């Protein structure tokens, strides 16, 4: 019998695991290259974090085992940091030092809480993490939407525009997904 409230937990886990196929397919393309740009390295780190999250999250949903909860939120704690690196490389601009320090400090805090097994089970820390993840999504989306278009070629600008739409569409799903855990 699946863990949780049986509202399609098995289906959610299967969707997570099937999503790994897309992550692996994208990573395979990068693994085949002999050299990689900074942007490609950041994309690979983001995809590796995402793949790890998708893998262990399915097991956590099905089993409810503490070890999978810890692994799920450990991977999740790294996601805002990975996105920060990706957006910086994508825009070829650095975020202000205060934003970088905040994301790094929050990543360290949430990694420690995840490893301690507190992040996924705490009625206090999970909402704090959820708010942090959502706020960082908005900051990163804002950086993409309000970018200096003159810094990019027209092709790069169109690609970044498409990514901006995707990031804005993801923001509500981050909150609802975390709130359901």
JSON list of C-alpha atoms in Angstrom, two decimals:
[
{"chain": "A", "resi": 1, "resn": "UNK", "atom": "CA", "xyz": [0.00, 0.00, 0.00]},
{"chain": "A", "resi": 2, "resn": "UNK", "atom": "CA", "xyz": [1.43, 3.40, -0.97]},
{"chain": "A", "resi": 3, "resn": "UNK", "atom": "CA", "xyz": [2.52, 5.84, 1.68]},
{"chain": "A", "resi": 4, "resn": "UNK", "atom": "CA", "xyz": [0.52, 9.03, 2.04]},
{"chain": "A", "resi": 5, "resn": "UNK", "atom": "CA", "xyz": [-3.11, 9.68, 1.36]},
{"chain": "A", "resi": 6, "resn": "UNK", "atom": "CA", "xyz": [-3.37, 7.54, -1.80]},
{"chain": "A", "resi": 7, "resn": "UNK", "atom": "CA", "xyz": [-4.34, 10.52, -4.02]},
{"chain": "A", "resi": 8, "resn": "UNK", "atom": "CA", "xyz": [-2.29, 9.19, -6.87]},
{"chain": "A", "resi": 9, "resn": "UNK", "atom": "CA", "xyz": [1.00, 8.88, -5.00]},
{"chain": "A", "resi": 10, "resn": "UNK", "atom": "CA", "xyz": [2.14, 6.00, -7.20]},
{"chain": "A", "resi": 11, "resn": "UNK", "atom": "CA", "xyz": [1.26, 7.97, -10.33]},
{"chain": "A", "resi": 12, "resn": "UNK", "atom": "CA", "xyz": [3.21, 10.98, -9.00]},
{"chain": "A", "resi": 13, "resn": "UNK", "atom": "CA", "xyz": [6.23, 8.77, -8.33]},
{"chain": "A", "resi": 14, "resn": "UNK", "atom": "CA", "xyz": [6.05, 7.25, -11.81]},
{"chain": "A", "resi": 15, "resn": "UNK", "atom": "CA", "xyz": [5.83, 10.71, -13.40]},
{"chain": "A", "resi": 16, "resn": "UNK", "atom": "CA", "xyz": [8.93, 11.75, -11.42]},
{"chain": "A", "resi": 17, "resn": "UNK", "atom": "CA", "xyz": [10.81, 8.66, -12.56]},
{"chain": "A", "resi": 18, "resn": "UNK", "atom": "CA", "xyz": [9.75, 9.08, -16.20]},
{"chain": "A", "resi": 19, "resn": "UNK", "atom": "CA", "xyz": [10.92, 12.70, -16.05]},
{"chain": "A", "resi": 20, "resn": "UNK", "atom": "CA", "xyz": [14.41, 11.40, -15.33]},
{"chain": "A", "resi": 21, "resn": "UNK", "atom": "CA", "xyz": [14.51, 10.15, -18.93]},
{"chain": "A", "resi": 22, "resn": "UNK", "atom": "CA", "xyz": [14.47, 13.75, -20.19]},
{"chain": "A", "resi": 23, "resn": "UNK", "atom": "CA", "xyz": [17.15, 14.76, -17.70]},
{"chain": "A", "resi": 24, "resn": "UNK", "atom": "CA", "xyz": [19.39, 11.85, -18.74]},
{"chain": "A", "resi": 25, "resn": "UNK", "atom": "CA", "xyz": [18.81, 12.55, -22.44]},
{"chain": "A", "resi": 26, "resn": "UNK", "atom": "CA", "xyz": [19.88, 16.18, -21.97]},
{"chain": "A", "resi": 27, "resn": "UNK", "atom": "CA", "xyz": [22.87, 15.19, -19.84]},
{"chain": "A", "resi": 28, "resn": "UNK", "atom": "CA", "xyz": [23.93, 12.61, -22.44]},
{"chain": "A", "resi": 29, "resn": "UNK", "atom": "CA", "xyz": [24.32, 15.39, -25.00]},
{"chain": "A", "resi": 30, "resn": "UNK", "atom": "CA", "xyz": [26.62, 17.30, -22.66]},
{"chain": "A", "resi": 31, "resn": "UNK", "atom": "CA", "xyz": [28.56, 14.19, -21.63]},
{"chain": "A", "resi": 32, "resn": "UNK", "atom": "CA", "xyz": [29.42, 13.56, -25.30]},
{"chain": "A", "resi": 33, "resn": "UNK", "atom": "CA", "xyz": [31.17, 16.92, -25.66]},
{"chain": "A", "resi": 34, "resn": "UNK", "atom": "CA", "xyz": [34.92, 17.03, -25.15]},
{"chain": "A", "resi": 35, "resn": "UNK", "atom": "CA", "xyz": [34.85, 20.61, -23.87]},
{"chain": "A", "resi": 36, "resn": "UNK", "atom": "CA", "xyz": [32.13, 22.53, -22.08]},
{"chain": "A", "resi": 37, "resn": "UNK", "atom": "CA", "xyz": [31.42, 26.20, -21.57]},
{"chain": "A", "resi": 38, "resn": "UNK", "atom": "CA", "xyz": [30.60, 27.67, -18.16]},
{"chain": "A", "resi": 39, "resn": "UNK", "atom": "CA", "xyz": [26.92, 27.73, -19.14]},
{"chain": "A", "resi": 40, "resn": "UNK", "atom": "CA", "xyz": [27.01, 24.05, -20.10]},
{"chain": "A", "resi": 41, "resn": "UNK", "atom": "CA", "xyz": [28.67, 23.13, -16.81]},
{"chain": "A", "resi": 42, "resn": "UNK", "atom": "CA", "xyz": [25.99, 25.05, -14.92]},
{"chain": "A", "resi": 43, "resn": "UNK", "atom": "CA", "xyz": [23.24, 23.36, -16.93]},
{"chain": "A", "resi": 44, "resn": "UNK", "atom": "CA", "xyz": [24.79, 19.97, -16.15]},
{"chain": "A", "resi": 45, "resn": "UNK", "atom": "CA", "xyz": [24.93, 20.74, -12.41]},
{"chain": "A", "resi": 46, "resn": "UNK", "atom": "CA", "xyz": [21.29, 21.88, -12.48]},
{"chain": "A", "resi": 47, "resn": "UNK", "atom": "CA", "xyz": [20.22, 18.77, -14.38]},
{"chain": "A", "resi": 48, "resn": "UNK", "atom": "CA", "xyz": [22.16, 16.49, -12.03]},
{"chain": "A", "resi": 49, "resn": "UNK", "atom": "CA", "xyz": [20.46, 18.09, -9.01]},
{"chain": "A", "resi": 50, "resn": "UNK", "atom": "CA", "xyz": [17.09, 17.79, -10.73]},
{"chain": "A", "resi": 51, "resn": "UNK", "atom": "CA", "xyz": [17.70, 14.16, -11.68]},
{"chain": "A", "resi": 52, "resn": "UNK", "atom": "CA", "xyz": [18.68, 13.27, -8.12]},
{"chain": "A", "resi": 53, "resn": "UNK", "atom": "CA", "xyz": [15.60, 15.05, -6.80]},
{"chain": "A", "resi": 54, "resn": "UNK", "atom": "CA", "xyz": [13.27, 13.26, -9.21]},
{"chain": "A", "resi": 55, "resn": "UNK", "atom": "CA", "xyz": [14.80, 9.87, -8.44]},
{"chain": "A", "resi": 56, "resn": "UNK", "atom": "CA", "xyz": [14.65, 9.97, -4.65]},
{"chain": "A", "resi": 57, "resn": "UNK", "atom": "CA", "xyz": [11.39, 11.89, -4.46]},
{"chain": "A", "resi": 58, "resn": "UNK", "atom": "CA", "xyz": [9.49, 9.04, -6.07]},
{"chain": "A", "resi": 59, "resn": "UNK", "atom": "CA", "xyz": [10.83, 6.61, -3.52]},
{"chain": "A", "resi": 60, "resn": "UNK", "atom": "CA", "xyz": [9.98, 9.01, -0.69]},
{"chain": "A", "resi": 61, "resn": "UNK", "atom": "CA", "xyz": [6.40, 9.39, -1.89]},
{"chain": "A", "resi": 62, "resn": "UNK", "atom": "CA", "xyz": [5.87, 5.65, -2.17]},
{"chain": "A", "resi": 63, "resn": "UNK", "atom": "CA", "xyz": [7.66, 4.49, 0.96]},
{"chain": "A", "resi": 64, "resn": "UNK", "atom": "CA", "xyz": [7.65, 7.47, 3.31]},
{"chain": "A", "resi": 65, "resn": "UNK", "atom": "CA", "xyz": [11.07, 6.31, 4.53]},
{"chain": "A", "resi": 66, "resn": "UNK", "atom": "CA", "xyz": [13.06, 8.94, 6.39]},
{"chain": "A", "resi": 67, "resn": "UNK", "atom": "CA", "xyz": [16.22, 8.30, 4.34]},
{"chain": "A", "resi": 68, "resn": "UNK", "atom": "CA", "xyz": [14.39, 9.19, 1.13]},
{"chain": "A", "resi": 69, "resn": "UNK", "atom": "CA", "xyz": [12.89, 12.30, 2.77]},
{"chain": "A", "resi": 70, "resn": "UNK", "atom": "CA", "xyz": [16.37, 13.39, 3.74]},
{"chain": "A", "resi": 71, "resn": "UNK", "atom": "CA", "xyz": [17.73, 12.70, 0.24]},
{"chain": "A", "resi": 72, "resn": "UNK", "atom": "CA", "xyz": [14.78, 14.46, -1.40]},
{"chain": "A", "resi": 73, "resn": "UNK", "atom": "CA", "xyz": [15.21, 17.65, 0.57]},
{"chain": "A", "resi": 74, "resn": "UNK", "atom": "CA", "xyz": [18.99, 17.48, 0.32]},
{"chain": "A", "resi": 75, "resn": "UNK", "atom": "CA", "xyz": [18.67, 17.59, -3.48]},
{"chain": "A", "resi": 76, "resn": "UNK", "atom": "CA", "xyz": [15.95, 20.23, -3.16]},
{"chain": "A", "resi": 77, "resn": "UNK", "atom": "CA", "xyz": [18.14, 22.39, -0.94]},
{"chain": "A", "resi": 78, "resn": "UNK", "atom": "CA", "xyz": [20.73, 22.53, -3.72]},
{"chain": "A", "resi": 79, "resn": "UNK", "atom": "CA", "xyz": [18.27, 23.57, -6.43]},
{"chain": "A", "resi": 80, "resn": "UNK", "atom": "CA", "xyz": [18.19, 27.36, -5.77]},
{"chain": "A", "resi": 81, "resn": "UNK", "atom": "CA", "xyz": [22.00, 27.42, -5.73]},
{"chain": "A", "resi": 82, "resn": "UNK", "atom": "CA", "xyz": [22.12, 25.47, -9.01]},
{"chain": "A", "resi": 83, "resn": "UNK", "atom": "CA", "xyz": [19.55, 27.83, -10.55]},
{"chain": "A", "resi": 84, "resn": "UNK", "atom": "CA", "xyz": [21.57, 30.86, -9.39]},
{"chain": "A", "resi": 85, "resn": "UNK", "atom": "CA", "xyz": [24.67, 29.53, -11.15]},
{"chain": "A", "resi": 86, "resn": "UNK", "atom": "CA", "xyz": [22.64, 28.73, -14.27]},
{"chain": "A", "resi": 87, "resn": "UNK", "atom": "CA", "xyz": [20.99, 32.17, -14.48]},
{"chain": "A", "resi": 88, "resn": "UNK", "atom": "CA", "xyz": [24.32, 33.94, -13.96]},
{"chain": "A", "resi": 89, "resn": "UNK", "atom": "CA", "xyz": [25.91, 31.91, -16.75]},
{"chain": "A", "resi": 90, "resn": "UNK", "atom": "CA", "xyz": [22.85, 32.33, -18.98]},
{"chain": "A", "resi": 91, "resn": "UNK", "atom": "CA", "xyz": [22.81, 36.11, -18.65]},
{"chain": "A", "resi": 92, "resn": "UNK", "atom": "CA", "xyz": [26.59, 36.45, -18.45]},
{"chain": "A", "resi": 93, "resn": "UNK", "atom": "CA", "xyz": [26.03, 38.69, -15.45]},
{"chain": "A", "resi": 94, "resn": "UNK", "atom": "CA", "xyz": [26.74, 38.23, -11.78]},
{"chain": "A", "resi": 95, "resn": "UNK", "atom": "CA", "xyz": [24.05, 38.70, -9.17]},
{"chain": "A", "resi": 96, "resn": "UNK", "atom": "CA", "xyz": [24.82, 41.23, -6.45]},
{"chain": "A", "resi": 97, "resn": "UNK", "atom": "CA", "xyz": [27.06, 39.85, -3.71]},
{"chain": "A", "resi": 98, "resn": "UNK", "atom": "CA", "xyz": [24.22, 40.10, -1.19]},
{"chain": "A", "resi": 99, "resn": "UNK", "atom": "CA", "xyz": [22.01, 37.79, -3.28]},
{"chain": "A", "resi": 100, "resn": "UNK", "atom": "CA", "xyz": [24.86, 35.30, -3.74]},
{"chain": "A", "resi": 101, "resn": "UNK", "atom": "CA", "xyz": [25.68, 35.32, -0.02]},
{"chain": "A", "resi": 102, "resn": "UNK", "atom": "CA", "xyz": [22.02, 34.87, 0.89]},
{"chain": "A", "resi": 103, "resn": "UNK", "atom": "CA", "xyz": [21.55, 31.93, -1.49]},
{"chain": "A", "resi": 104, "resn": "UNK", "atom": "CA", "xyz": [24.78, 30.29, -0.32]},
{"chain": "A", "resi": 105, "resn": "UNK", "atom": "CA", "xyz": [23.91, 30.75, 3.37]},
{"chain": "A", "resi": 106, "resn": "UNK", "atom": "CA", "xyz": [20.37, 29.45, 2.82]},
{"chain": "A", "resi": 107, "resn": "UNK", "atom": "CA", "xyz": [21.69, 26.49, 0.84]},
{"chain": "A", "resi": 108, "resn": "UNK", "atom": "CA", "xyz": [24.08, 25.58, 3.66]},
{"chain": "A", "resi": 109, "resn": "UNK", "atom": "CA", "xyz": [21.31, 25.99, 6.26]},
{"chain": "A", "resi": 110, "resn": "UNK", "atom": "CA", "xyz": [18.81, 23.86, 4.33]},
{"chain": "A", "resi": 111, "resn": "UNK", "atom": "CA", "xyz": [21.42, 21.19, 3.52]},
{"chain": "A", "resi": 112, "resn": "UNK", "atom": "CA", "xyz": [22.21, 20.91, 7.23]},
{"chain": "A", "resi": 113, "resn": "UNK", "atom": "CA", "xyz": [18.51, 20.75, 8.10]},
{"chain": "A", "resi": 114, "resn": "UNK", "atom": "CA", "xyz": [17.94, 18.13, 5.39]},
{"chain": "A", "resi": 115, "resn": "UNK", "atom": "CA", "xyz": [20.84, 15.99, 6.61]},
{"chain": "A", "resi": 116, "resn": "UNK", "atom": "CA", "xyz": [19.54, 16.27, 10.17]},
{"chain": "A", "resi": 117, "resn": "UNK", "atom": "CA", "xyz": [16.17, 15.00, 8.95]},
{"chain": "A", "resi": 118, "resn": "UNK", "atom": "CA", "xyz": [14.45, 18.16, 10.13]},
{"chain": "A", "resi": 119, "resn": "UNK", "atom": "CA", "xyz": [13.64, 19.94, 6.87]},
{"chain": "A", "resi": 120, "resn": "UNK", "atom": "CA", "xyz": [11.09, 17.48, 5.51]},
{"chain": "A", "resi": 121, "resn": "UNK", "atom": "CA", "xyz": [9.41, 16.75, 8.83]},
{"chain": "A", "resi": 122, "resn": "UNK", "atom": "CA", "xyz": [9.32, 20.13, 10.57]},
{"chain": "A", "resi": 123, "resn": "UNK", "atom": "CA", "xyz": [6.11, 22.15, 10.66]},
{"chain": "A", "resi": 124, "resn": "UNK", "atom": "CA", "xyz": [8.34, 25.24, 10.95]},
{"chain": "A", "resi": 125, "resn": "UNK", "atom": "CA", "xyz": [11.23, 24.67, 8.52]},
{"chain": "A", "resi": 126, "resn": "UNK", "atom": "CA", "xyz": [9.28, 23.26, 5.58]},
{"chain": "A", "resi": 127, "resn": "UNK", "atom": "CA", "xyz": [7.16, 26.42, 5.18]},
{"chain": "A", "resi": 128, "resn": "UNK", "atom": "CA", "xyz": [10.32, 28.54, 5.57]},
{"chain": "A", "resi": 129, "resn": "UNK", "atom": "CA", "xyz": [12.02, 26.51, 2.84]},
{"chain": "A", "resi": 130, "resn": "UNK", "atom": "CA", "xyz": [8.93, 26.70, 0.64]},
{"chain": "A", "resi": 131, "resn": "UNK", "atom": "CA", "xyz": [8.83, 30.50, 0.97]},
{"chain": "A", "resi": 132, "resn": "UNK", "atom": "CA", "xyz": [12.57, 30.71, 0.28]},
{"chain": "A", "resi": 133, "resn": "UNK", "atom": "CA", "xyz": [12.34, 28.51, -2.83]},
{"chain": "A", "resi": 134, "resn": "UNK", "atom": "CA", "xyz": [9.39, 30.50, -4.18]},
{"chain": "A", "resi": 135, "resn": "UNK", "atom": "CA", "xyz": [11.06, 33.85, -3.43]},
{"chain": "A", "resi": 136, "resn": "UNK", "atom": "CA", "xyz": [14.26, 32.75, -5.16]},
{"chain": "A", "resi": 137, "resn": "UNK", "atom": "CA", "xyz": [12.26, 31.59, -8.19]},
{"chain": "A", "resi": 138, "resn": "UNK", "atom": "CA", "xyz": [10.77, 35.08, -8.40]},
{"chain": "A", "resi": 139, "resn": "UNK", "atom": "CA", "xyz": [14.19, 36.77, -8.00]},
{"chain": "A", "resi": 140, "resn": "UNK", "atom": "CA", "xyz": [15.71, 34.60, -10.74]},
{"chain": "A", "resi": 141, "resn": "UNK", "atom": "CA", "xyz": [12.69, 35.07, -12.99]},
{"chain": "A", "resi": 142, "resn": "UNK", "atom": "CA", "xyz": [12.91, 38.83, -12.43]},
{"chain": "A", "resi": 143, "resn": "UNK", "atom": "CA", "xyz": [16.59, 38.82, -13.39]},
{"chain": "A", "resi": 144, "resn": "UNK", "atom": "CA", "xyz": [15.72, 36.99, -16.60]},
{"chain": "A", "resi": 145, "resn": "UNK", "atom": "CA", "xyz": [12.69, 39.11, -17.49]},
{"chain": "A", "resi": 146, "resn": "UNK", "atom": "CA", "xyz": [14.37, 42.45, -16.72]},
{"chain": "A", "resi": 147, "resn": "UNK", "atom": "CA", "xyz": [17.72, 41.57, -18.30]},
{"chain": "A", "resi": 148, "resn": "UNK", "atom": "CA", "xyz": [19.74, 44.01, -20.39]},
{"chain": "A", "resi": 149, "resn": "UNK", "atom": "CA", "xyz": [18.84, 42.80, -23.85]},
{"chain": "A", "resi": 150, "resn": "UNK", "atom": "CA", "xyz": [21.84, 44.58, -25.39]},
{"chain": "A", "resi": 151, "resn": "UNK", "atom": "CA", "xyz": [24.18, 42.12, -23.64]},
{"chain": "A", "resi": 152, "resn": "UNK", "atom": "CA", "xyz": [22.91, 39.21, -25.72]},
{"chain": "A", "resi": 153, "resn": "UNK", "atom": "CA", "xyz": [22.74, 38.45, -29.41]},
{"chain": "A", "resi": 154, "resn": "UNK", "atom": "CA", "xyz": [19.21, 38.32, -30.89]},
{"chain": "A", "resi": 155, "resn": "UNK", "atom": "CA", "xyz": [19.28, 34.50, -30.93]},
{"chain": "A", "resi": 156, "resn": "UNK", "atom": "CA", "xyz": [20.45, 34.36, -27.30]},
{"chain": "A", "resi": 157, "resn": "UNK", "atom": "CA", "xyz": [17.83, 36.92, -26.32]},
{"chain": "A", "resi": 158, "resn": "UNK", "atom": "CA", "xyz": [15.02, 34.84, -27.87]},
{"chain": "A", "resi": 159, "resn": "UNK", "atom": "CA", "xyz": [16.30, 31.72, -26.09]},
{"chain": "A", "resi": 160, "resn": "UNK", "atom": "CA", "xyz": [16.44, 33.56, -22.77]},
{"chain": "A", "resi": 161, "resn": "UNK", "atom": "CA", "xyz": [12.92, 34.87, -23.43]},
{"chain": "A", "resi": 162, "resn": "UNK", "atom": "CA", "xyz": [11.65, 31.32, -23.83]},
{"chain": "A", "resi": 163, "resn": "UNK", "atom": "CA", "xyz": [13.39, 30.32, -20.61]},
{"chain": "A", "resi": 164, "resn": "UNK", "atom": "CA", "xyz": [11.78, 33.31, -18.85]},
{"chain": "A", "resi": 165, "resn": "UNK", "atom": "CA", "xyz": [8.33, 32.07, -19.81]},
{"chain": "A", "resi": 166, "resn": "UNK", "atom": "CA", "xyz": [9.14, 28.58, -18.54]},
{"chain": "A", "resi": 167, "resn": "UNK", "atom": "CA", "xyz": [10.52, 29.90, -15.25]},
{"chain": "A", "resi": 168, "resn": "UNK", "atom": "CA", "xyz": [7.45, 32.06, -14.66]},
{"chain": "A", "resi": 169, "resn": "UNK", "atom": "CA", "xyz": [5.20, 29.08, -15.33]},
{"chain": "A", "resi": 170, "resn": "UNK", "atom": "CA", "xyz": [7.17, 26.92, -12.88]},
{"chain": "A", "resi": 171, "resn": "UNK", "atom": "CA", "xyz": [6.86, 29.31, -9.90]},
{"chain": "A", "resi": 172, "resn": "UNK", "atom": "CA", "xyz": [3.30, 28.33, -8.85]},
{"chain": "A", "resi": 173, "resn": "UNK", "atom": "CA", "xyz": [4.13, 24.63, -9.21]},
{"chain": "A", "resi": 174, "resn": "UNK", "atom": "CA", "xyz": [7.10, 24.93, -6.85]},
{"chain": "A", "resi": 175, "resn": "UNK", "atom": "CA", "xyz": [4.86, 26.24, -4.09]},
{"chain": "A", "resi": 176, "resn": "UNK", "atom": "CA", "xyz": [2.03, 23.76, -4.60]},
{"chain": "A", "resi": 177, "resn": "UNK", "atom": "CA", "xyz": [4.44, 20.83, -4.91]},
{"chain": "A", "resi": 178, "resn": "UNK", "atom": "CA", "xyz": [6.29, 21.71, -1.70]},
{"chain": "A", "resi": 179, "resn": "UNK", "atom": "CA", "xyz": [3.07, 22.50, 0.14]},
{"chain": "A", "resi": 180, "resn": "UNK", "atom": "CA", "xyz": [1.72, 19.03, -0.67]},
{"chain": "A", "resi": 181, "resn": "UNK", "atom": "CA", "xyz": [4.78, 17.34, 0.87]}
]
